[in-house]
Amino acid sequence: MKRKGAKTSIEKALDLIETLKERDNLGVTELSGILGLNKNNVFRILATLEVKGIVEQDRETGHYKLGMRLLSLEHSYIENLHFLKKAKPFMRNLRNRTLESVYLSIPHKDSIVYIYSEETKRSVLVNSRIGKRYPIDKTAAGKAIKKGIKDKDFFIEEDINGAEPEVTELATVIREESGQPIASISILVPSERLKKEDKEFLKSMLLETGAGISKQL
């Protein structure tokens, strides 16, 4: 019988994977300290995950990073999200009308994860957020999800230079049939390029798109 409070091997492995998602290229000693596990335990978990292609070891440094197998599994999961296929044409249309990068993100625990984008074709870009995780209160997308649980309308949340210097993010929610927010759709723009009149246009297009996707769900 498992002791109360003791973690299973699966839980330890998942903790290790989460750690490598947040901080890539870590050695056994570093992982041992972060996870609070002895080195032998960490090494055994890594060896198992490496066989399955979940992690990979840099033979020169001995450090570990997430492997292609995990990235493939994540990609399959994202592509099979029921709302993503319906959201894609709306996002593409929004990108084409605004000429700015459009992102879709989903909540995970106390974080927001950016899973899909339609990137601008302009020469001045913002750094890609695909696959990145932020505290839910750190970005406009996360704030929209949090506010959308109580506020049943469609609204705009705004983040200026908060999550990323010189970047403005405008976001609204995507709601499932029950009315609960399941994702955020956002536009990311270099702050120096965003004029007041342009911002109002982006907000109206974003609200229209969020409502349009939600009606399809």
PDB file of C-alpha atoms in Angstrom:
ATOM      1  CA  MET A   1       0.000   0.000   0.000  1.00  0.00           C
ATOM      2  CA  LYS A   2       1.292   3.444  -0.924  1.00  0.00           C
ATOM      3  CA  ARG A   3       2.148   5.676   2.020  1.00  0.00           C
ATOM      4  CA  LYS A   4      -0.051   8.717   2.435  1.00  0.00           C
ATOM      5  CA  GLY A   5       1.584  11.575   0.582  1.00  0.00           C
ATOM      6  CA  ALA A   6       4.098   9.364  -1.245  1.00  0.00           C
ATOM      7  CA  LYS A   7       4.316   9.830  -5.001  1.00  0.00           C
ATOM      8  CA  THR A   8       4.042   6.993  -7.476  1.00  0.00           C
ATOM      9  CA  SER A   9       6.672   6.430 -10.162  1.00  0.00           C
ATOM     10  CA  ILE A  10       4.256   7.854 -12.731  1.00  0.00           C
ATOM     11  CA  GLU A  11       3.780  11.031 -10.697  1.00  0.00           C
ATOM     12  CA  LYS A  12       7.541  11.422 -10.356  1.00  0.00           C
ATOM     13  CA  ALA A  13       7.992  10.950 -14.108  1.00  0.00           C
ATOM     14  CA  LEU A  14       5.304  13.539 -14.858  1.00  0.00           C
ATOM     15  CA  ASP A  15       6.939  15.994 -12.451  1.00  0.00           C
ATOM     16  CA  LEU A  16      10.233  15.459 -14.269  1.00  0.00           C
ATOM     17  CA  ILE A  17       8.615  16.077 -17.669  1.00  0.00           C
ATOM     18  CA  GLU A  18       6.964  19.261 -16.384  1.00  0.00           C
ATOM     19  CA  THR A  19      10.335  20.443 -15.070  1.00  0.00           C
ATOM     20  CA  LEU A  20      12.005  19.901 -18.448  1.00  0.00           C
ATOM     21  CA  LYS A  21       9.178  21.789 -20.154  1.00  0.00           C
ATOM     22  CA  GLU A  22       9.913  24.799 -17.974  1.00  0.00           C
ATOM     23  CA  ARG A  23      13.719  24.508 -17.930  1.00  0.00           C
ATOM     24  CA  ASP A  24      15.351  22.660 -20.794  1.00  0.00           C
ATOM     25  CA  ASN A  25      18.780  20.994 -20.716  1.00  0.00           C
ATOM     26  CA  LEU A  26      19.154  19.910 -17.101  1.00  0.00           C
ATOM     27  CA  GLY A  27      21.482  17.313 -15.630  1.00  0.00           C
ATOM     28  CA  VAL A  28      20.723  14.554 -13.134  1.00  0.00           C
ATOM     29  CA  THR A  29      22.088  16.588 -10.211  1.00  0.00           C
ATOM     30  CA  GLU A  30      19.972  19.628 -11.092  1.00  0.00           C
ATOM     31  CA  LEU A  31      16.841  17.526 -11.563  1.00  0.00           C
ATOM     32  CA  SER A  32      17.493  15.748  -8.293  1.00  0.00           C
ATOM     33  CA  GLY A  33      17.627  19.070  -6.449  1.00  0.00           C
ATOM     34  CA  ILE A  34      14.538  20.507  -8.133  1.00  0.00           C
ATOM     35  CA  LEU A  35      12.403  17.386  -7.682  1.00  0.00           C
ATOM     36  CA  GLY A  36      13.655  16.447  -4.232  1.00  0.00           C
ATOM     37  CA  LEU A  37      14.561  12.929  -5.369  1.00  0.00           C
ATOM     38  CA  ASN A  38      17.830  11.059  -5.005  1.00  0.00           C
ATOM     39  CA  LYS A  39      20.055  10.836  -8.069  1.00  0.00           C
ATOM     40  CA  ASN A  40      19.579   7.098  -8.570  1.00  0.00           C
ATOM     41  CA  ASN A  41      15.812   7.559  -8.666  1.00  0.00           C
ATOM     42  CA  VAL A  42      16.093  10.406 -11.171  1.00  0.00           C
ATOM     43  CA  PHE A  43      18.497   8.418 -13.341  1.00  0.00           C
ATOM     44  CA  ARG A  44      16.139   5.406 -13.464  1.00  0.00           C
ATOM     45  CA  ILE A  45      13.207   7.610 -14.488  1.00  0.00           C
ATOM     46  CA  LEU A  46      15.298   9.319 -17.171  1.00  0.00           C
ATOM     47  CA  ALA A  47      16.528   5.983 -18.524  1.00  0.00           C
ATOM     48  CA  THR A  48      12.955   4.729 -18.925  1.00  0.00           C
ATOM     49  CA  LEU A  49      11.760   7.953 -20.557  1.00  0.00           C
ATOM     50  CA  GLU A  50      14.763   7.970 -22.893  1.00  0.00           C
ATOM     51  CA  VAL A  51      13.968   4.465 -24.148  1.00  0.00           C
ATOM     52  CA  LYS A  52      10.448   5.671 -25.009  1.00  0.00           C
ATOM     53  CA  GLY A  53      11.758   8.797 -26.741  1.00  0.00           C
ATOM     54  CA  ILE A  54      10.115  11.105 -24.204  1.00  0.00           C
ATOM     55  CA  VAL A  55      13.467  12.651 -23.242  1.00  0.00           C
ATOM     56  CA  GLU A  56      16.807  12.868 -25.044  1.00  0.00           C
ATOM     57  CA  GLN A  57      20.323  13.185 -23.630  1.00  0.00           C
ATOM     58  CA  ASP A  58      23.012  15.463 -25.014  1.00  0.00           C
ATOM     59  CA  ARG A  59      25.982  13.090 -25.116  1.00  0.00           C
ATOM     60  CA  GLU A  60      28.494  15.929 -24.753  1.00  0.00           C
ATOM     61  CA  THR A  61      26.998  17.646 -21.698  1.00  0.00           C
ATOM     62  CA  GLY A  62      25.019  14.747 -20.220  1.00  0.00           C
ATOM     63  CA  HIS A  63      22.023  17.068 -19.896  1.00  0.00           C
ATOM     64  CA  TYR A  64      18.475  16.081 -20.785  1.00  0.00           C
ATOM     65  CA  LYS A  65      15.731  17.722 -22.822  1.00  0.00           C
ATOM     66  CA  LEU A  66      12.290  16.696 -24.025  1.00  0.00           C
ATOM     67  CA  GLY A  67      12.331  14.273 -26.945  1.00  0.00           C
ATOM     68  CA  MET A  68      10.581  14.257 -30.302  1.00  0.00           C
ATOM     69  CA  ARG A  69       8.195  11.506 -29.214  1.00  0.00           C
ATOM     70  CA  LEU A  70       6.649  13.782 -26.589  1.00  0.00           C
ATOM     71  CA  LEU A  71       6.433  16.656 -29.063  1.00  0.00           C
ATOM     72  CA  SER A  72       4.679  14.321 -31.502  1.00  0.00           C
ATOM     73  CA  LEU A  73       2.179  13.273 -28.834  1.00  0.00           C
ATOM     74  CA  GLU A  74       1.519  16.903 -27.932  1.00  0.00           C
ATOM     75  CA  HIS A  75       0.982  17.775 -31.592  1.00  0.00           C
ATOM     76  CA  SER A  76      -1.504  14.907 -32.005  1.00  0.00           C
ATOM     77  CA  TYR A  77      -3.378  16.034 -28.902  1.00  0.00           C
ATOM     78  CA  ILE A  78      -3.588  19.633 -30.095  1.00  0.00           C
ATOM     79  CA  GLU A  79      -4.696  18.680 -33.614  1.00  0.00           C
ATOM     80  CA  ASN A  80      -7.525  16.574 -32.153  1.00  0.00           C
ATOM     81  CA  LEU A  81      -8.974  19.301 -29.931  1.00  0.00           C
ATOM     82  CA  HIS A  82     -12.565  19.481 -31.145  1.00  0.00           C
ATOM     83  CA  PHE A  83     -12.705  23.268 -31.354  1.00  0.00           C
ATOM     84  CA  LEU A  84      -9.376  23.829 -33.103  1.00  0.00           C
ATOM     85  CA  LYS A  85     -10.554  22.685 -36.542  1.00  0.00           C
ATOM     86  CA  LYS A  86     -13.514  25.044 -36.310  1.00  0.00           C
ATOM     87  CA  ALA A  87     -11.363  27.901 -35.035  1.00  0.00           C
ATOM     88  CA  LYS A  88      -8.672  27.726 -37.738  1.00  0.00           C
ATOM     89  CA  PRO A  89     -10.601  29.373 -40.620  1.00  0.00           C
ATOM     90  CA  PHE A  90     -11.807  32.145 -38.299  1.00  0.00           C
ATOM     91  CA  MET A  91      -8.249  32.757 -37.106  1.00  0.00           C
ATOM     92  CA  ARG A  92      -6.910  32.792 -40.651  1.00  0.00           C
ATOM     93  CA  ASN A  93      -9.568  35.299 -41.673  1.00  0.00           C
ATOM     94  CA  LEU A  94      -8.758  37.477 -38.648  1.00  0.00           C
ATOM     95  CA  ARG A  95      -5.052  37.404 -39.520  1.00  0.00           C
ATOM     96  CA  ASN A  96      -5.798  38.347 -43.126  1.00  0.00           C
ATOM     97  CA  ARG A  97      -8.075  41.235 -42.135  1.00  0.00           C
ATOM     98  CA  THR A  98      -5.838  42.669 -39.418  1.00  0.00           C
ATOM     99  CA  LEU A  99      -2.432  41.670 -40.840  1.00  0.00           C
ATOM    100  CA  GLU A 100      -1.345  40.767 -37.295  1.00  0.00           C
ATOM    101  CA  SER A 101      -0.457  37.487 -35.551  1.00  0.00           C
ATOM    102  CA  VAL A 102      -3.426  35.618 -34.070  1.00  0.00           C
ATOM    103  CA  TYR A 103      -3.038  33.056 -31.269  1.00  0.00           C
ATOM    104  CA  LEU A 104      -5.203  30.392 -29.655  1.00  0.00           C
ATOM    105  CA  SER A 105      -4.435  29.408 -26.066  1.00  0.00           C
ATOM    106  CA  ILE A 106      -5.958  27.075 -23.500  1.00  0.00           C
ATOM    107  CA  PRO A 107      -5.915  27.030 -19.693  1.00  0.00           C
ATOM    108  CA  HIS A 108      -3.974  24.386 -17.788  1.00  0.00           C
ATOM    109  CA  LYS A 109      -4.151  24.520 -14.000  1.00  0.00           C
ATOM    110  CA  ASP A 110      -2.970  28.044 -13.083  1.00  0.00           C
ATOM    111  CA  SER A 111      -1.342  28.647 -16.462  1.00  0.00           C
ATOM    112  CA  ILE A 112      -2.235  29.561 -20.015  1.00  0.00           C
ATOM    113  CA  VAL A 113      -0.624  27.617 -22.892  1.00  0.00           C
ATOM    114  CA  TYR A 114      -0.391  28.953 -26.454  1.00  0.00           C
ATOM    115  CA  ILE A 115      -1.127  26.063 -28.820  1.00  0.00           C
ATOM    116  CA  TYR A 116      -1.785  27.437 -32.315  1.00  0.00           C
ATOM    117  CA  SER A 117      -1.182  30.587 -34.331  1.00  0.00           C
ATOM    118  CA  GLU A 118      -1.711  32.254 -37.677  1.00  0.00           C
ATOM    119  CA  GLU A 119       1.381  34.415 -38.021  1.00  0.00           C
ATOM    120  CA  THR A 120       1.525  37.849 -39.623  1.00  0.00           C
ATOM    121  CA  LYS A 121       3.402  38.245 -42.880  1.00  0.00           C
ATOM    122  CA  ARG A 122       4.694  41.664 -41.841  1.00  0.00           C
ATOM    123  CA  SER A 123       8.435  42.172 -41.541  1.00  0.00           C
ATOM    124  CA  VAL A 124       8.320  43.254 -37.873  1.00  0.00           C
ATOM    125  CA  LEU A 125       7.272  40.270 -35.782  1.00  0.00           C
ATOM    126  CA  VAL A 126       6.793  39.421 -32.126  1.00  0.00           C
ATOM    127  CA  ASN A 127       8.465  36.355 -30.653  1.00  0.00           C
ATOM    128  CA  SER A 128       6.405  33.210 -31.143  1.00  0.00           C
ATOM    129  CA  ARG A 129       4.502  31.994 -28.086  1.00  0.00           C
ATOM    130  CA  ILE A 130       3.645  28.566 -29.495  1.00  0.00           C
ATOM    131  CA  GLY A 131       4.134  25.896 -26.836  1.00  0.00           C
ATOM    132  CA  LYS A 132       4.901  28.486 -24.178  1.00  0.00           C
ATOM    133  CA  ARG A 133       3.235  28.512 -20.785  1.00  0.00           C
ATOM    134  CA  TYR A 134       2.615  31.628 -18.674  1.00  0.00           C
ATOM    135  CA  PRO A 135       0.952  32.229 -15.291  1.00  0.00           C
ATOM    136  CA  ILE A 136      -2.727  32.832 -16.008  1.00  0.00           C
ATOM    137  CA  ASP A 137      -2.578  36.399 -14.644  1.00  0.00           C
ATOM    138  CA  LYS A 138       0.494  37.283 -16.732  1.00  0.00           C
ATOM    139  CA  THR A 139      -1.095  37.583 -20.189  1.00  0.00           C
ATOM    140  CA  ALA A 140      -4.256  39.043 -21.683  1.00  0.00           C
ATOM    141  CA  ALA A 141      -5.237  35.565 -22.886  1.00  0.00           C
ATOM    142  CA  GLY A 142      -5.018  34.177 -19.361  1.00  0.00           C
ATOM    143  CA  LYS A 143      -6.860  37.117 -17.836  1.00  0.00           C
ATOM    144  CA  ALA A 144      -9.664  36.676 -20.373  1.00  0.00           C
ATOM    145  CA  ILE A 145     -10.134  33.030 -19.371  1.00  0.00           C
ATOM    146  CA  LYS A 146     -10.174  33.900 -15.686  1.00  0.00           C
ATOM    147  CA  LYS A 147     -12.618  36.789 -16.089  1.00  0.00           C
ATOM    148  CA  GLY A 148     -14.779  34.818 -18.511  1.00  0.00           C
ATOM    149  CA  ILE A 149     -15.739  32.282 -15.857  1.00  0.00           C
ATOM    150  CA  LYS A 150     -17.919  34.890 -14.125  1.00  0.00           C
ATOM    151  CA  ASP A 151     -18.478  37.436 -16.892  1.00  0.00           C
ATOM    152  CA  LYS A 152     -20.684  35.774 -19.518  1.00  0.00           C
ATOM    153  CA  ASP A 153     -20.267  38.487 -22.160  1.00  0.00           C
ATOM    154  CA  PHE A 154     -17.567  38.803 -24.789  1.00  0.00           C
ATOM    155  CA  PHE A 155     -15.017  41.398 -23.747  1.00  0.00           C
ATOM    156  CA  ILE A 156     -11.435  42.450 -24.410  1.00  0.00           C
ATOM    157  CA  GLU A 157      -8.524  41.983 -22.028  1.00  0.00           C
ATOM    158  CA  GLU A 158      -5.352  43.928 -22.745  1.00  0.00           C
ATOM    159  CA  ASP A 159      -1.712  43.457 -21.779  1.00  0.00           C
ATOM    160  CA  ILE A 160       0.853  46.101 -22.707  1.00  0.00           C
ATOM    161  CA  ASN A 161       4.539  45.199 -22.279  1.00  0.00           C
ATOM    162  CA  GLY A 162       3.646  42.890 -19.367  1.00  0.00           C
ATOM    163  CA  ALA A 163       4.375  39.333 -20.451  1.00  0.00           C
ATOM    164  CA  GLU A 164       6.866  40.550 -23.029  1.00  0.00           C
ATOM    165  CA  PRO A 165       8.567  43.958 -23.486  1.00  0.00           C
ATOM    166  CA  GLU A 166       7.315  46.104 -26.368  1.00  0.00           C
ATOM    167  CA  VAL A 167       4.417  43.738 -27.149  1.00  0.00           C
ATOM    168  CA  THR A 168       0.702  44.439 -26.781  1.00  0.00           C
ATOM    169  CA  GLU A 169      -1.758  41.548 -26.542  1.00  0.00           C
ATOM    170  CA  LEU A 170      -5.516  41.889 -26.981  1.00  0.00           C
ATOM    171  CA  ALA A 171      -7.622  38.841 -26.107  1.00  0.00           C
ATOM    172  CA  THR A 172     -11.153  37.550 -25.762  1.00  0.00           C
ATOM    173  CA  VAL A 173     -12.675  34.196 -24.855  1.00  0.00           C
ATOM    174  CA  ILE A 174     -14.027  31.287 -26.863  1.00  0.00           C
ATOM    175  CA  ARG A 175     -17.028  29.693 -25.167  1.00  0.00           C
ATOM    176  CA  GLU A 176     -18.429  26.195 -25.508  1.00  0.00           C
ATOM    177  CA  GLU A 177     -22.175  25.510 -25.707  1.00  0.00           C
ATOM    178  CA  SER A 178     -22.596  25.739 -21.921  1.00  0.00           C
ATOM    179  CA  GLY A 179     -21.174  29.269 -21.983  1.00  0.00           C
ATOM    180  CA  GLN A 180     -17.989  28.366 -20.144  1.00  0.00           C
ATOM    181  CA  PRO A 181     -14.693  29.666 -21.588  1.00  0.00           C
ATOM    182  CA  ILE A 182     -12.546  26.888 -23.036  1.00  0.00           C
ATOM    183  CA  ALA A 183      -9.902  28.954 -24.832  1.00  0.00           C
ATOM    184  CA  SER A 184      -8.692  32.449 -25.621  1.00  0.00           C
ATOM    185  CA  ILE A 185      -8.086  34.026 -28.984  1.00  0.00           C
ATOM    186  CA  SER A 186      -5.645  36.912 -29.038  1.00  0.00           C
ATOM    187  CA  ILE A 187      -3.791  39.308 -31.298  1.00  0.00           C
ATOM    188  CA  LEU A 188      -0.136  40.138 -30.599  1.00  0.00           C
ATOM    189  CA  VAL A 189       1.284  43.385 -31.958  1.00  0.00           C
ATOM    190  CA  PRO A 190       4.571  45.278 -31.506  1.00  0.00           C
ATOM    191  CA  SER A 191       3.505  48.115 -29.190  1.00  0.00           C
ATOM    192  CA  GLU A 192       5.278  50.784 -31.247  1.00  0.00           C
ATOM    193  CA  ARG A 193       3.151  49.879 -34.282  1.00  0.00           C
ATOM    194  CA  LEU A 194      -0.217  50.050 -32.533  1.00  0.00           C
ATOM    195  CA  LYS A 195      -2.069  53.344 -32.965  1.00  0.00           C
ATOM    196  CA  LYS A 196      -5.261  54.131 -31.040  1.00  0.00           C
ATOM    197  CA  GLU A 197      -7.532  53.846 -34.074  1.00  0.00           C
ATOM    198  CA  ASP A 198      -5.884  50.559 -35.061  1.00  0.00           C
ATOM    199  CA  LYS A 199      -6.426  49.181 -31.569  1.00  0.00           C
ATOM    200  CA  GLU A 200     -10.172  49.862 -31.728  1.00  0.00           C
ATOM    201  CA  PHE A 201     -10.365  48.098 -35.087  1.00  0.00           C
ATOM    202  CA  LEU A 202      -8.475  45.078 -33.732  1.00  0.00           C
ATOM    203  CA  LYS A 203     -10.755  44.901 -30.703  1.00  0.00           C
ATOM    204  CA  SER A 204     -13.909  44.871 -32.820  1.00  0.00           C
ATOM    205  CA  MET A 205     -12.515  42.194 -35.145  1.00  0.00           C
ATOM    206  CA  LEU A 206     -11.409  40.110 -32.175  1.00  0.00           C
ATOM    207  CA  LEU A 207     -14.830  40.259 -30.508  1.00  0.00           C
ATOM    208  CA  GLU A 208     -16.502  39.290 -33.770  1.00  0.00           C
ATOM    209  CA  THR A 209     -14.151  36.337 -34.195  1.00  0.00           C
ATOM    210  CA  GLY A 210     -14.474  35.063 -30.624  1.00  0.00           C
ATOM    211  CA  ALA A 211     -18.262  35.145 -30.862  1.00  0.00           C
ATOM    212  CA  GLY A 212     -18.185  33.531 -34.311  1.00  0.00           C
ATOM    213  CA  ILE A 213     -16.086  30.578 -33.172  1.00  0.00           C
ATOM    214  CA  SER A 214     -18.212  30.143 -30.049  1.00  0.00           C
ATOM    215  CA  LYS A 215     -21.390  29.867 -32.145  1.00  0.00           C
ATOM    216  CA  GLN A 216     -19.855  26.882 -33.945  1.00  0.00           C
ATOM    217  CA  LEU A 217     -19.292  24.925 -30.729  1.00  0.00           C
TER     218      LEU A 217
END
